[in-house]
Coordinates of C-alpha atoms in Angstrom, one line a residue:
M826 CA -10.8 -8.4 5.3
G827 CA -9.3 -5.2 6.2
V828 CA -4.9 -5.2 6.4
W829 CA -5.6 -5.6 10.4
G830 CA -7.6 -8.6 9.4
K831 CA -4.9 -10.5 7.4
I832 CA -2.2 -9.4 10.2
I833 CA -4.4 -10.4 13.3
G834 CA -5.4 -14.1 11.0
G835 CA -1.4 -14.4 10.8
T836 CA -1.9 -16.5 7.6
V837 CA -2.5 -14.6 4.7
G838 CA 0.1 -12.9 3.4
F839 CA 3.7 -13.1 5.4
F840 CA 5.3 -15.9 3.5
A841 CA 4.4 -14.0 -0.6
L842 CA 6.1 -10.6 1.8
G843 CA 9.6 -12.3 2.3
G844 CA 12.5 -10.8 4.1
P845 CA 12.5 -9.3 7.6
L846 CA 8.5 -8.0 7.4
G847 CA 7.6 -11.3 6.5
A848 CA 9.8 -13.1 9.0
L849 CA 8.7 -10.7 11.4
M850 CA 4.8 -11.4 11.1
G851 CA 6.1 -15.1 10.8
M852 CA 7.9 -15.4 13.9
A853 CA 4.7 -13.4 15.8
A854 CA 2.1 -16.0 14.4
G855 CA 4.0 -18.8 15.8
H856 CA 5.7 -20.3 12.4
I857 CA 9.3 -21.1 11.1
I858 CA 10.1 -19.4 8.0
D859 CA 13.0 -21.5 5.9
R860 CA 15.9 -18.7 5.9
T861 CA 17.4 -20.9 3.4
V862 CA 14.2 -20.7 0.7
A863 CA 14.4 -16.4 2.1
S864 CA 17.5 -16.2 1.2
R865 CA 16.3 -16.9 -2.5
R866 CA 14.8 -13.9 -2.8
P867 CA 16.2 -10.8 -0.9
A868 CA 14.2 -8.7 1.2
G869 CA 11.8 -6.2 -0.8
T870 CA 12.6 -7.9 -4.1
R871 CA 9.5 -7.1 -6.4
Q872 CA 9.7 -10.2 -8.9
D873 CA 6.0 -11.2 -8.5
A874 CA 5.1 -7.3 -8.8
P875 CA 3.1 -7.0 -5.4
D876 CA -0.6 -6.1 -5.4
T877 CA -2.2 -3.5 -3.4
E878 CA -3.2 -5.9 -0.8
S879 CA 0.7 -6.8 -0.4
L880 CA 1.3 -3.4 -0.2
Q881 CA -1.0 -2.5 2.4
L882 CA 0.2 -5.6 4.7
A883 CA 4.6 -4.5 4.3
F884 CA 3.1 -0.7 5.2
T885 CA 1.3 -2.1 8.4
V886 CA 3.8 -4.7 9.3
A887 CA 7.0 -2.0 8.7
V888 CA 5.4 0.5 11.1
I889 CA 5.0 -1.6 13.5
A890 CA 8.3 -2.8 13.4
L891 CA 10.1 0.7 12.9
A892 CA 8.2 2.1 15.7
A893 CA 9.7 -1.0 18.2
K894 CA 12.9 0.4 16.7
L895 CA 11.8 3.7 17.3
A896 CA 10.7 3.2 21.5
K897 CA 13.8 2.0 22.3
A898 CA 15.7 4.8 20.4
D899 CA 15.8 7.1 23.5
G900 CA 16.0 4.0 26.1
R901 CA 12.5 4.1 27.4
V902 CA 10.0 1.8 25.7
T903 CA 6.6 1.9 27.5
R904 CA 3.6 0.5 26.8
D905 CA 3.0 4.0 25.1
E906 CA 4.3 2.7 22.3
V907 CA 2.6 0.4 21.5
E908 CA -0.6 2.1 22.3
A909 CA 0.5 4.9 20.4
L910 CA -0.2 3.3 17.4
K911 CA -4.0 2.5 18.3
R912 CA -3.9 6.6 18.5
V913 CA -2.7 6.5 14.9
V914 CA -5.4 4.1 13.4
P915 CA -8.0 2.3 15.2
I916 CA -7.0 -1.5 15.9
P917 CA -9.9 -3.8 16.4
E918 CA -11.3 -5.1 19.9
G919 CA -9.0 -8.7 20.0
G920 CA -6.3 -7.5 17.9
T921 CA -4.2 -5.5 19.9
A922 CA -3.0 -8.7 21.2
H923 CA -1.3 -10.2 18.1
V924 CA -0.5 -6.1 17.4
A925 CA 2.1 -6.0 20.3
R926 CA 3.6 -9.8 19.6
I927 CA 4.6 -8.1 15.9
F928 CA 6.5 -5.1 18.1
D929 CA 7.3 -7.5 21.1
E930 CA 9.7 -9.7 17.7
A931 CA 10.9 -6.2 16.5
K932 CA 11.9 -4.9 19.1
A933 CA 13.7 -8.3 20.6
S934 CA 14.9 -8.8 16.8
A935 CA 18.8 -8.7 16.1
D936 CA 17.3 -7.3 12.7
G937 CA 18.3 -3.5 12.6
Y938 CA 15.6 -1.0 11.5
E939 CA 17.3 -0.3 8.6
S940 CA 16.7 -3.7 7.5
Y941 CA 13.1 -3.2 7.9
A942 CA 13.4 0.0 6.4
R943 CA 15.4 -1.0 3.2
Q944 CA 12.5 -3.4 2.1
I945 CA 9.4 -1.4 2.5
A946 CA 11.8 1.4 0.7
T947 CA 12.0 -1.0 -2.0
L948 CA 8.4 -2.4 -2.2
L949 CA 7.4 1.3 -2.4
H950 CA 9.9 2.4 -4.8
G951 CA 8.5 5.6 -6.8
R952 CA 5.6 6.0 -4.5
V953 CA 6.5 9.0 -2.3
A954 CA 3.6 10.5 -0.7
V955 CA 3.1 7.0 1.0
L956 CA 6.5 6.8 1.8
E957 CA 5.6 10.2 3.4
D958 CA 2.8 8.9 5.2
L959 CA 4.8 6.3 6.5
L960 CA 7.1 8.7 7.8
G961 CA 4.6 10.7 9.2
A962 CA 2.9 7.7 11.1
L963 CA 6.6 7.2 13.1
L964 CA 6.7 10.9 13.8
M965 CA 3.3 11.5 15.2
I966 CA 3.9 7.7 17.6
A967 CA 7.5 9.4 18.7
H968 CA 5.3 12.4 19.5
V969 CA 2.8 10.6 21.7
D970 CA 4.8 11.0 25.0
G971 CA 5.0 14.7 24.8
T972 CA 8.9 14.8 23.9
Y973 CA 10.5 14.0 20.3
H974 CA 14.0 12.8 21.1
P975 CA 16.9 13.6 19.8
S976 CA 17.7 9.6 19.2
E977 CA 14.3 9.1 17.9
R978 CA 14.7 12.4 15.2
A979 CA 18.1 10.9 14.1
M980 CA 16.5 7.8 13.7
I981 CA 13.8 9.1 11.5
I982 CA 15.9 11.2 9.4
D983 CA 18.4 7.8 8.6
I984 CA 14.7 6.0 7.9
G985 CA 14.1 9.0 5.6
R986 CA 17.7 8.5 3.8
I987 CA 16.9 5.0 3.3
F988 CA 13.2 5.9 1.8
G989 CA 15.3 8.5 -0.9
F990 CA 14.4 11.8 1.2
S991 CA 17.1 14.6 2.4
Q992 CA 17.2 16.3 5.8
A993 CA 15.1 19.4 4.3
D994 CA 12.3 16.9 3.4
V995 CA 12.2 15.4 6.9
K996 CA 12.1 19.0 8.0
R997 CA 8.9 19.8 5.9
L998 CA 6.8 16.6 6.9
E999 CA 8.2 17.2 10.6
D1000 CA 6.5 20.3 10.2
M1001 CA 3.5 18.7 8.7
F1002 CA 3.4 15.7 12.0
T1003 CA 4.4 17.8 15.1
P1004 CA 1.9 18.6 17.2
T1005 CA 3.1 22.6 16.9
A1006 CA 3.1 22.8 13.5
A1007 CA 1.2 25.8 13.7
G1008 CA 4.3 27.6 13.9
S1009 CA 5.9 26.3 11.1
D1010 CA 7.2 27.8 7.5
P1011 CA 4.2 27.7 5.0
Y1012 CA 6.5 27.7 2.3
E1013 CA 8.5 24.8 3.8
V1014 CA 5.7 22.9 4.0
L1015 CA 4.5 23.0 0.2
G1016 CA 8.4 22.5 -1.1
L1017 CA 8.8 26.2 -1.8
T1018 CA 10.9 28.8 -0.1
S1019 CA 9.2 32.5 0.6
G1020 CA 10.6 33.9 -3.0
A1021 CA 8.3 31.6 -4.7
S1022 CA 5.8 33.3 -7.6
D1023 CA 2.1 33.3 -7.1
A1024 CA 2.1 31.0 -10.2
E1025 CA 4.6 28.7 -8.3
V1026 CA 3.2 28.7 -4.9
K1027 CA -0.6 27.2 -6.9
A1028 CA 1.0 24.9 -9.5
A1029 CA 2.9 23.0 -6.3
Y1030 CA -0.4 23.4 -4.3
R1031 CA -2.0 21.7 -7.2
R1032 CA 0.5 18.8 -7.7
L1033 CA 0.2 18.2 -3.3
L1034 CA -3.2 17.9 -3.6
R1035 CA -2.8 15.2 -6.4
E1036 CA -0.5 13.2 -5.5
N1037 CA -1.6 13.2 -1.9
H1038 CA -5.5 12.3 -2.4
P1039 CA -6.4 9.7 -0.6
D1040 CA -7.9 7.7 -3.1
S1041 CA -4.2 8.4 -5.0
V1042 CA -2.5 7.0 -1.8
I1043 CA -4.3 4.1 -0.8
A1044 CA -4.0 2.8 -4.8
Q1045 CA -0.2 3.2 -3.8
G1046 CA -0.4 0.9 -0.7
L1047 CA -1.9 3.0 1.9
P1048 CA -3.8 1.2 3.8
E1049 CA -7.7 2.6 4.1
E1050 CA -7.2 2.1 8.1
F1051 CA -4.5 4.9 8.1
I1052 CA -6.4 7.3 6.4
E1053 CA -6.3 9.7 9.4
V1054 CA -2.4 9.9 8.8
A1055 CA -3.2 10.7 5.0
N1056 CA -5.7 13.7 6.1
R1057 CA -3.4 15.0 8.7
K1058 CA -0.9 15.7 5.6
M1059 CA -4.0 16.9 3.1
A1060 CA -5.0 19.6 6.4
E1061 CA -1.5 20.9 6.6
I1062 CA -1.2 21.3 3.0
N1063 CA -4.3 23.5 3.1
A1064 CA -3.7 25.0 5.6
A1065 CA 0.0 26.0 4.6
H1066 CA -2.0 27.0 1.1
D1067 CA -4.3 29.4 3.0
R1068 CA -1.5 31.4 5.4
I1069 CA 0.6 31.9 1.7
K1070 CA -2.7 32.8 0.5
A1071 CA -3.6 35.3 3.5
Q1072 CA -0.1 37.4 3.7
R1073 CA -0.2 38.0 -0.4
G1074 CA -3.7 39.0 -0.4
L1075 CA -4.7 36.4 -2.8
T1076 CA -8.2 34.8 -3.6

């Protein structure tokens, strides 16, 4: 059963998640979560070393929850934001209504986006490439209406901070996941400066390929249903490397 099957079923995994993400999924499924019990396990604690399936479930719920909060950032909440999820990842027929319930619960929840971001940051601690893909998914959603609002950017930068990323890190991801990224600095995409040596360019490129290989990020918690996000990042890394090679006359 894929991650959407678990979420649409509404009965697998949300108690195990705990914290605000687990509560959100439980509310959307029509269940009541005992807050007293939940308080014994702080949001995002990893007492039971979550397995890959649990991490993939948490990743997906976090994308939905943070997308809902992002939808409110520019003051205009429309169905476009829900539909944007379908452009980032295919939702199976019959699943849209349940995903929309999670989205609406998150939108209406008193929990701020920070609580969801902190929990997923803890669950995915050390899995930098997967956290980057989560931000990438949010960037793709933010651009669905053709406008990247300053308040959306401020929120994404802050989510990145919670994930442990600097503003420069977020800017690099913006270059990868923005529709106009063709004009971005290829050195920035590779995390380098134009003064990097040929050997440093080669090393950075190989490291990024290794860290962001689809098999690697899936094993670390990226759901297979979100593979297009990882593929988008890999394509931008390859394109940046090709541009640098062309500029330097490298083979």
